[in-house]
């Protein structure tokens, strides 16, 4: 299988030479785009949009039609995996994701099994195939999953949480039960990402959104160890091409050396970590992805361009950097502001 025509993103992840710094955005297909809102309305709901491959393909391509992005990301959600485990995912209006059957009782936890991705998550694999066909090798397609710990947070809490009281009570009271969930999640995530790779994704990203909420000691035991397990089980290439992996622990800036040692190809950074400092700490082990504050996109065009250049300069040029935001783009972002950022990344990093 040949690399895409624009493979700058893949080369940067592998720290091979690039002509300019590639850029994509977390949540690049989302509610800040009016065309996304229109397709979502047609689908009936966010979940229906995720579960209909032709519509998931349509929204995946929308940001690429507007902006000169160097990668596409599969349109889906990290919570489709616990949904496939039978927890009953739903989105209450304005309240974010919820589960009908959160994991609370020991017997429920003992009954948990990893889904077969080609069966219960067939719709994701079908979307990957359809998106690859539509992209026609123009830019690479990124697949993704939640990390075992971040998935466990939602599975045990039953939805989002401010303080992770339920899952952390389990962590301190019954670490054995949480480890059991994490073990099953690690298998589920590994199988799910390998199925995405076999269906055609060309890089994979693990979203450890809540790893940064753990104590220093607990992060290694309850999140990093399972990220390492997933990375160890991933297919490293497909069709003769390397499939690089990115690990993003939000709030994980203090653990970069440890993350760089688990075998991933790149680390995603939020905006609280300085790229120059991060680069010194990880050396040549991994590439770095990030890390502009998503709120900078609410400033004037001049201020957005200046902040974009500042982030690029903090990495300091050369390969091994993928420009991104430090977290998902806000639904209130004016779409025109994204063009300013994307065009500045390309212009400034190529010296034109
Ligand atoms: O980046 C992309 O464009 C790919 C699509 C993607 C979505 N969710 C679409 C989505 C990805 C990679 C995710 C990951 C995801 N989902 C994470 C990890 C990354 C992160 O943001 O920290 C998490 C924690 C979730 C769980 C989730 N899904 C939440 C908390 C929400 C509600 C958020 C909100 O702003 O209301 C979702 C819904 C969701 N996932 C939306 C999108 C575009 C908005 C849903 C809508 O259209 O109403």
GROMACS .gro file of C-alpha atoms and ligand atoms in nm:
model
  400
    1UNK     CA    1   0.000   0.000   0.000
    2UNK     CA    2   0.148   0.335  -0.105
    3UNK     CA    3   0.176   0.637   0.123
    4UNK     CA    4  -0.070   0.921   0.057
    5UNK     CA    5   0.033   1.199  -0.182
    6UNK     CA    6   0.063   1.438   0.111
    7UNK     CA    7   0.237   1.220   0.370
    8UNK     CA    8   0.399   1.510   0.560
    9UNK     CA    9   0.204   1.419   0.874
   10UNK     CA   10   0.331   1.058   0.871
   11UNK     CA   11   0.689   1.170   0.804
   12UNK     CA   12   0.678   1.420   1.092
   13UNK     CA   13   0.552   1.149   1.330
   14UNK     CA   14   0.843   0.927   1.225
   15UNK     CA   15   1.085   1.222   1.254
   16UNK     CA   16   1.176   1.199   0.887
   17UNK     CA   17   1.256   1.521   0.693
   18UNK     CA   18   0.957   1.743   0.601
   19UNK     CA   19   0.923   2.059   0.388
   20UNK     CA   20   0.690   2.225   0.640
   21UNK     CA   21   0.515   2.147   0.971
   22UNK     CA   22   0.195   1.946   0.914
   23UNK     CA   23  -0.124   2.051   1.094
   24UNK     CA   24  -0.460   1.904   1.192
   25UNK     CA   25  -0.702   1.984   1.476
   26UNK     CA   26  -0.853   1.769   1.748
   27UNK     CA   27  -1.231   1.770   1.689
   28UNK     CA   28  -1.176   1.924   1.346
   29UNK     CA   29  -1.515   1.791   1.237
   30UNK     CA   30  -1.755   1.937   1.490
   31UNK     CA   31  -2.017   2.187   1.589
   32UNK     CA   32  -1.817   2.501   1.503
   33UNK     CA   33  -1.880   2.410   1.135
   34UNK     CA   34  -2.233   2.491   1.010
   35UNK     CA   35  -2.212   2.208   0.754
   36UNK     CA   36  -2.144   1.963   1.041
   37UNK     CA   37  -2.455   2.085   1.226
   38UNK     CA   38  -2.657   2.038   0.907
   39UNK     CA   39  -2.542   1.677   0.856
   40UNK     CA   40  -2.594   1.600   1.226
   41UNK     CA   41  -2.951   1.728   1.199
   42UNK     CA   42  -3.006   1.502   0.900
   43UNK     CA   43  -2.866   1.206   1.096
   44UNK     CA   44  -3.111   1.277   1.382
   45UNK     CA   45  -2.849   1.262   1.660
   46UNK     CA   46  -2.476   1.257   1.725
   47UNK     CA   47  -2.481   0.882   1.791
   48UNK     CA   48  -2.676   0.811   1.473
   49UNK     CA   49  -2.417   1.019   1.286
   50UNK     CA   50  -2.138   0.801   1.430
   51UNK     CA   51  -2.329   0.482   1.343
   52UNK     CA   52  -2.405   0.571   0.978
   53UNK     CA   53  -2.080   0.520   0.778
   54UNK     CA   54  -2.181   0.739   0.480
   55UNK     CA   55  -2.262   1.033   0.711
   56UNK     CA   56  -1.953   0.976   0.928
   57UNK     CA   57  -1.753   0.987   0.603
   58UNK     CA   58  -1.926   1.307   0.494
   59UNK     CA   59  -1.841   1.495   0.816
   60UNK     CA   60  -1.484   1.359   0.824
   61UNK     CA   61  -1.422   1.531   0.489
   62UNK     CA   62  -1.590   1.865   0.573
   63UNK     CA   63  -1.294   2.035   0.747
   64UNK     CA   64  -1.061   1.919   0.464
   65UNK     CA   65  -1.279   2.097   0.209
   66UNK     CA   66  -1.246   2.422   0.403
   67UNK     CA   67  -0.887   2.413   0.523
   68UNK     CA   68  -0.549   2.298   0.394
   69UNK     CA   69  -0.516   2.025   0.660
   70UNK     CA   70  -0.249   1.755   0.645
   71UNK     CA   71  -0.454   1.472   0.797
   72UNK     CA   72  -0.812   1.351   0.833
   73UNK     CA   73  -0.939   1.193   1.157
   74UNK     CA   74  -1.205   0.926   1.160
   75UNK     CA   75  -1.534   1.074   1.278
   76UNK     CA   76  -1.653   0.871   1.575
   77UNK     CA   77  -1.630   0.888   1.955
   78UNK     CA   78  -1.417   0.719   2.220
   79UNK     CA   79  -1.733   0.599   2.397
   80UNK     CA   80  -1.845   0.366   2.117
   81UNK     CA   81  -1.626   0.097   2.280
   82UNK     CA   82  -1.809   0.087   2.617
   83UNK     CA   83  -2.133   0.118   2.420
   84UNK     CA   84  -2.035  -0.201   2.233
   85UNK     CA   85  -1.967  -0.362   2.575
   86UNK     CA   86  -2.338  -0.317   2.649
   87UNK     CA   87  -2.331  -0.012   2.881
   88UNK     CA   88  -2.594   0.177   2.677
   89UNK     CA   89  -2.444   0.510   2.562
   90UNK     CA   90  -2.674   0.808   2.518
   91UNK     CA   91  -2.634   1.183   2.495
   92UNK     CA   92  -2.872   1.384   2.713
   93UNK     CA   93  -2.931   1.726   2.558
   94UNK     CA   94  -2.668   1.973   2.678
   95UNK     CA   95  -2.536   1.728   2.938
   96UNK     CA   96  -2.274   1.533   2.745
   97UNK     CA   97  -2.239   1.154   2.731
   98UNK     CA   98  -2.414   0.918   2.976
   99UNK     CA   99  -2.438   0.542   3.030
  100UNK     CA  100  -2.764   0.365   3.115
  101UNK     CA  101  -2.575   0.085   3.291
  102UNK     CA  102  -2.256   0.219   3.455
  103UNK     CA  103  -2.024  -0.036   3.618
  104UNK     CA  104  -2.088  -0.036   3.992
  105UNK     CA  105  -2.146  -0.390   4.117
  106UNK     CA  106  -1.871  -0.646   4.139
  107UNK     CA  107  -2.072  -0.895   3.931
  108UNK     CA  108  -2.120  -0.639   3.654
  109UNK     CA  109  -1.744  -0.587   3.644
  110UNK     CA  110  -1.675  -0.963   3.644
  111UNK     CA  111  -1.919  -1.003   3.351
  112UNK     CA  112  -1.748  -0.738   3.136
  113UNK     CA  113  -1.594  -0.862   2.810
  114UNK     CA  114  -1.404  -0.700   2.521
  115UNK     CA  115  -1.627  -0.662   2.214
  116UNK     CA  116  -1.539  -0.808   1.875
  117UNK     CA  117  -1.460  -0.491   1.677
  118UNK     CA  118  -1.558  -0.649   1.345
  119UNK     CA  119  -1.899  -0.733   1.484
  120UNK     CA  120  -2.029  -0.482   1.742
  121UNK     CA  121  -1.816  -0.201   1.597
  122UNK     CA  122  -1.855  -0.298   1.233
  123UNK     CA  123  -1.999   0.048   1.156
  124UNK     CA  124  -1.664   0.207   1.253
  125UNK     CA  125  -1.470  -0.026   1.022
  126UNK     CA  126  -1.717   0.042   0.741
  127UNK     CA  127  -1.668   0.417   0.793
  128UNK     CA  128  -1.287   0.374   0.776
  129UNK     CA  129  -1.312   0.189   0.443
  130UNK     CA  130  -1.550   0.449   0.302
  131UNK     CA  131  -1.335   0.744   0.419
  132UNK     CA  132  -1.017   0.592   0.274
  133UNK     CA  133  -1.194   0.546  -0.059
  134UNK     CA  134  -1.318   0.907  -0.054
  135UNK     CA  135  -0.976   1.047   0.046
  136UNK     CA  136  -0.824   0.870  -0.254
  137UNK     CA  137  -0.476   0.879  -0.096
  138UNK     CA  138  -0.474   1.260  -0.067
  139UNK     CA  139  -0.389   1.282   0.307
  140UNK     CA  140  -0.350   1.014   0.578
  141UNK     CA  141  -0.644   0.899   0.791
  142UNK     CA  142  -0.599   0.890   1.169
  143UNK     CA  143  -0.780   0.627   1.374
  144UNK     CA  144  -0.827   0.661   1.750
  145UNK     CA  145  -0.948   0.520   2.078
  146UNK     CA  146  -0.987   0.635   2.435
  147UNK     CA  147  -0.720   0.509   2.675
  148UNK     CA  148  -0.817   0.222   2.906
  149UNK     CA  149  -0.826   0.460   3.205
  150UNK     CA  150  -1.022   0.740   3.036
  151UNK     CA  151  -1.281   0.487   2.918
  152UNK     CA  152  -1.299   0.343   3.272
  153UNK     CA  153  -1.373   0.694   3.409
  154UNK     CA  154  -1.688   0.718   3.195
  155UNK     CA  155  -1.783   0.352   3.250
  156UNK     CA  156  -1.769   0.376   3.630
  157UNK     CA  157  -1.892   0.735   3.671
  158UNK     CA  158  -2.172   0.677   3.418
  159UNK     CA  159  -2.085   1.004   3.241
  160UNK     CA  160  -1.860   1.305   3.275
  161UNK     CA  161  -1.741   1.409   3.622
  162UNK     CA  162  -1.580   1.708   3.793
  163UNK     CA  163  -1.401   1.513   4.064
  164UNK     CA  164  -1.403   1.143   3.954
  165UNK     CA  165  -1.538   1.054   4.297
  166UNK     CA  166  -1.681   0.715   4.200
  167UNK     CA  167  -1.391   0.584   3.994
  168UNK     CA  168  -1.133   0.716   4.244
  169UNK     CA  169  -1.324   0.557   4.534
  170UNK     CA  170  -1.286   0.229   4.348
  171UNK     CA  171  -0.916   0.303   4.283
  172UNK     CA  172  -0.846   0.348   4.656
  173UNK     CA  173  -1.097   0.094   4.799
  174UNK     CA  174  -1.090  -0.185   4.545
  175UNK     CA  175  -0.789  -0.139   4.315
  176UNK     CA  176  -0.834  -0.503   4.211
  177UNK     CA  177  -1.173  -0.422   4.055
  178UNK     CA  178  -1.039  -0.119   3.867
  179UNK     CA  179  -0.742  -0.325   3.744
  180UNK     CA  180  -0.986  -0.586   3.616
  181UNK     CA  181  -1.178  -0.322   3.416
  182UNK     CA  182  -0.850  -0.174   3.284
  183UNK     CA  183  -0.726  -0.515   3.175
  184UNK     CA  184  -1.040  -0.575   2.972
  185UNK     CA  185  -1.031  -0.221   2.833
  186UNK     CA  186  -0.668  -0.267   2.725
  187UNK     CA  187  -0.767  -0.580   2.530
  188UNK     CA  188  -1.072  -0.404   2.384
  189UNK     CA  189  -0.870  -0.097   2.279
  190UNK     CA  190  -0.589  -0.307   2.127
  191UNK     CA  191  -0.834  -0.519   1.925
  192UNK     CA  192  -1.031  -0.210   1.822
  193UNK     CA  193  -0.724  -0.016   1.701
  194UNK     CA  194  -0.583  -0.321   1.520
  195UNK     CA  195  -0.917  -0.364   1.340
  196UNK     CA  196  -0.906   0.005   1.241
  197UNK     CA  197  -0.550  -0.044   1.110
  198UNK     CA  198  -0.660  -0.348   0.909
  199UNK     CA  199  -0.950  -0.143   0.771
  200UNK     CA  200  -0.709   0.129   0.654
  201UNK     CA  201  -0.623   0.395   0.916
  202UNK     CA  202  -0.262   0.512   0.869
  203UNK     CA  203  -0.182   0.639   1.221
  204UNK     CA  204  -0.352   0.590   1.558
  205UNK     CA  205  -0.402   0.822   1.854
  206UNK     CA  206  -0.486   0.727   2.213
  207UNK     CA  207  -0.689   0.992   2.397
  208UNK     CA  208  -0.603   0.977   2.768
  209UNK     CA  209  -0.813   1.280   2.848
  210UNK     CA  210  -0.839   1.212   3.222
  211UNK     CA  211  -0.497   1.057   3.300
  212UNK     CA  212  -0.390   1.401   3.424
  213UNK     CA  213  -0.649   1.382   3.702
  214UNK     CA  214  -0.455   1.101   3.872
  215UNK     CA  215  -0.193   1.134   4.145
  216UNK     CA  216   0.171   1.102   4.046
  217UNK     CA  217   0.189   0.741   4.161
  218UNK     CA  218  -0.157   0.639   4.038
  219UNK     CA  219  -0.091   0.768   3.684
  220UNK     CA  220   0.177   0.504   3.624
  221UNK     CA  221  -0.019   0.221   3.781
  222UNK     CA  222  -0.367   0.293   3.645
  223UNK     CA  223  -0.313   0.474   3.317
  224UNK     CA  224   0.041   0.453   3.178
  225UNK     CA  225   0.083   0.079   3.240
  226UNK     CA  226  -0.228   0.009   3.033
  227UNK     CA  227  -0.130   0.252   2.758
  228UNK     CA  228   0.196   0.059   2.739
  229UNK     CA  229   0.006  -0.268   2.714
  230UNK     CA  230  -0.202  -0.133   2.424
  231UNK     CA  231   0.104   0.003   2.239
  232UNK     CA  232   0.283  -0.331   2.281
  233UNK     CA  233  -0.012  -0.511   2.119
  234UNK     CA  234  -0.057  -0.276   1.823
  235UNK     CA  235   0.029  -0.373   1.466
  236UNK     CA  236   0.331  -0.157   1.385
  237UNK     CA  237   0.279  -0.164   1.008
  238UNK     CA  238   0.017  -0.249   0.749
  239UNK     CA  239   0.057  -0.309   0.377
  240UNK     CA  240   0.430  -0.239   0.410
  241UNK     CA  241   0.382   0.107   0.570
  242UNK     CA  242   0.457   0.198   0.931
  243UNK     CA  243   0.148   0.295   1.132
  244UNK     CA  244   0.271   0.548   1.391
  245UNK     CA  245   0.102   0.588   1.730
  246UNK     CA  246   0.038   0.907   1.930
  247UNK     CA  247  -0.033   0.914   2.305
  248UNK     CA  248  -0.212   1.219   2.443
  249UNK     CA  249  -0.243   1.245   2.822
  250UNK     CA  250  -0.410   1.577   2.893
  251UNK     CA  251  -0.231   1.731   3.190
  252UNK     CA  252   0.053   1.480   3.146
  253UNK     CA  253   0.336   1.731   3.093
  254UNK     CA  254   0.518   1.623   3.408
  255UNK     CA  255   0.538   1.260   3.289
  256UNK     CA  256   0.683   1.308   2.940
  257UNK     CA  257   0.998   1.100   2.996
  258UNK     CA  258   0.786   0.810   3.122
  259UNK     CA  259   0.540   0.837   2.831
  260UNK     CA  260   0.827   0.853   2.580
  261UNK     CA  261   0.944   0.516   2.713
  262UNK     CA  262   0.631   0.310   2.641
  263UNK     CA  263   0.704   0.259   2.271
  264UNK     CA  264   0.477   0.521   2.112
  265UNK     CA  265   0.602   0.727   1.816
  266UNK     CA  266   0.468   1.064   1.932
  267UNK     CA  267   0.331   1.244   2.238
  268UNK     CA  268   0.039   1.486   2.221
  269UNK     CA  269   0.080   1.791   2.448
  270UNK     CA  270  -0.172   2.030   2.595
  271UNK     CA  271  -0.091   2.403   2.610
  272UNK     CA  272   0.049   2.399   2.965
  273UNK     CA  273   0.379   2.241   2.852
  274UNK     CA  274   0.650   2.436   2.670
  275UNK     CA  275   0.745   2.261   2.343
  276UNK     CA  276   1.114   2.360   2.367
  277UNK     CA  277   1.136   2.212   2.716
  278UNK     CA  278   0.941   1.899   2.610
  279UNK     CA  279   1.176   1.848   2.313
  280UNK     CA  280   1.480   1.864   2.542
  281UNK     CA  281   1.326   1.613   2.781
  282UNK     CA  282   1.222   1.348   2.527
  283UNK     CA  283   1.528   1.391   2.301
  284UNK     CA  284   1.505   1.193   1.978
  285UNK     CA  285   1.280   0.925   2.122
  286UNK     CA  286   0.944   1.057   2.001
  287UNK     CA  287   0.782   1.327   1.790
  288UNK     CA  288   0.563   1.594   1.955
  289UNK     CA  289   0.212   1.704   1.863
  290UNK     CA  290   0.047   2.025   1.978
  291UNK     CA  291  -0.004   2.256   2.149
  292UNK     CA  292  -0.179   2.591   2.091
  293UNK     CA  293  -0.441   2.691   2.346
  294UNK     CA  294  -0.779   2.639   2.168
  295UNK     CA  295  -0.896   2.970   2.320
  296UNK     CA  296  -0.630   3.157   2.118
  297UNK     CA  297  -0.864   3.102   1.820
  298UNK     CA  298  -1.099   3.362   1.971
  299UNK     CA  299  -0.842   3.641   1.925
  300UNK     CA  300  -0.792   3.873   1.626
  301UNK     CA  301  -0.633   3.740   1.304
  302UNK     CA  302  -0.305   3.918   1.392
  303UNK     CA  303  -0.300   3.770   1.744
  304UNK     CA  304  -0.385   3.419   1.612
  305UNK     CA  305  -0.101   3.439   1.357
  306UNK     CA  306   0.140   3.563   1.626
  307UNK     CA  307   0.047   3.286   1.868
  308UNK     CA  308   0.075   3.023   1.590
  309UNK     CA  309   0.427   3.147   1.507
  310UNK     CA  310   0.518   3.146   1.875
  311UNK     CA  311   0.415   2.779   1.909
  312UNK     CA  312   0.613   2.686   1.593
  313UNK     CA  313   0.918   2.877   1.715
  314UNK     CA  314   0.902   2.714   2.056
  315UNK     CA  315   0.951   2.375   1.885
  316UNK     CA  316   1.226   2.540   1.686
  317UNK     CA  317   1.184   2.395   1.336
  318UNK     CA  318   1.309   2.066   1.199
  319UNK     CA  319   1.110   1.747   1.176
  320UNK     CA  320   0.927   1.573   1.458
  321UNK     CA  321   0.656   1.835   1.514
  322UNK     CA  322   0.289   1.806   1.421
  323UNK     CA  323   0.101   2.130   1.485
  324UNK     CA  324  -0.231   2.091   1.667
  325UNK     CA  325  -0.434   2.253   1.941
  326UNK     CA  326  -0.370   2.147   2.299
  327UNK     CA  327  -0.723   2.001   2.318
  328UNK     CA  328  -1.036   1.988   2.103
  329UNK     CA  329  -1.150   2.298   1.916
  330UNK     CA  330  -1.435   2.483   2.090
  331UNK     CA  331  -1.781   2.467   1.932
  332UNK     CA  332  -1.793   2.848   1.949
  333UNK     CA  333  -1.481   2.904   1.733
  334UNK     CA  334  -1.539   3.131   1.430
  335UNK     CA  335  -1.454   2.904   1.131
  336UNK     CA  336  -1.258   3.180   0.949
  337UNK     CA  337  -1.009   3.196   1.239
  338UNK     CA  338  -0.901   2.838   1.172
  339UNK     CA  339  -0.782   2.935   0.821
  340UNK     CA  340  -0.555   3.199   0.974
  341UNK     CA  341  -0.391   2.938   1.197
  342UNK     CA  342  -0.356   2.667   0.929
  343UNK     CA  343  -0.215   2.904   0.667
  344UNK     CA  344   0.026   3.059   0.919
  345UNK     CA  345   0.156   2.711   1.014
  346UNK     CA  346   0.235   2.631   0.652
  347UNK     CA  347   0.378   2.969   0.562
  348UNK     CA  348   0.591   3.023   0.871
  349UNK     CA  349   0.730   2.668   0.887
  350UNK     CA  350   0.824   2.658   0.518
  351UNK     CA  351   0.985   3.000   0.541
  352UNK     CA  352   0.763   3.149   0.268
  353LIG     O1  353  -1.131   1.489   1.638
  353LIG     C1  354  -1.224   1.459   1.561
  353LIG     O2  355  -1.271   1.539   1.478
  353LIG     C2  356  -1.276   1.318   1.564
  353LIG     C3  357  -1.398   1.297   1.635
  353LIG     C4  358  -1.398   1.288   1.786
  353LIG     C5  359  -1.514   1.319   1.862
  353LIG     N1  360  -1.489   1.284   1.991
  353LIG     C6  361  -1.638   1.374   1.807
  353LIG     C7  362  -1.737   1.432   1.899
  353LIG     C8  363  -1.300   1.242   1.875
  353LIG     C9  364  -1.156   1.202   1.849
  353LIG    C10  365  -1.361   1.240   2.005
  353LIG    C11  366  -1.290   1.192   2.126
  353LIG    C12  367  -1.355   1.205   2.257
  353LIG     N2  368  -1.486   1.187   2.289
  353LIG    C13  369  -1.284   1.228   2.377
  353LIG    C14  370  -1.135   1.241   2.390
  353LIG    C15  371  -1.086   1.372   2.342
  353LIG    C16  372  -1.125   1.487   2.427
  353LIG     O3  373  -1.197   1.573   2.375
  353LIG     O4  374  -1.080   1.492   2.540
  353LIG    C17  375  -1.379   1.231   2.482
  353LIG    C18  376  -1.348   1.256   2.628
  353LIG    C19  377  -1.505   1.204   2.426
  353LIG    C20  378  -1.635   1.190   2.496
  353LIG    C21  379  -1.731   1.289   2.451
  353LIG     N3  380  -1.795   1.288   2.329
  353LIG    C22  381  -1.774   1.407   2.519
  353LIG    C23  382  -1.725   1.447   2.655
  353LIG    C24  383  -1.866   1.472   2.434
  353LIG    C25  384  -1.947   1.594   2.464
  353LIG    C26  385  -1.861   1.711   2.436
  353LIG    C27  386  -1.939   1.836   2.410
  353LIG     O5  387  -1.870   1.931   2.371
  353LIG     O6  388  -2.061   1.839   2.425
  353LIG    C28  389  -1.874   1.398   2.314
  353LIG    C29  390  -1.953   1.432   2.194
  353LIG    C30  391  -1.878   1.460   2.069
  353LIG     N4  392  -1.779   1.382   2.019
  353LIG    C31  393  -1.902   1.568   1.978
  353LIG    C32  394  -1.814   1.549   1.869
  353LIG    C33  395  -1.805   1.630   1.744
  353LIG    C34  396  -2.008   1.675   1.992
  353LIG    C35  397  -2.139   1.604   1.974
  353LIG    C36  398  -2.245   1.678   1.902
  353LIG     O7  399  -2.239   1.692   1.777
  353LIG     O8  400  -2.339   1.716   1.972
   0.00000   0.00000   0.00000
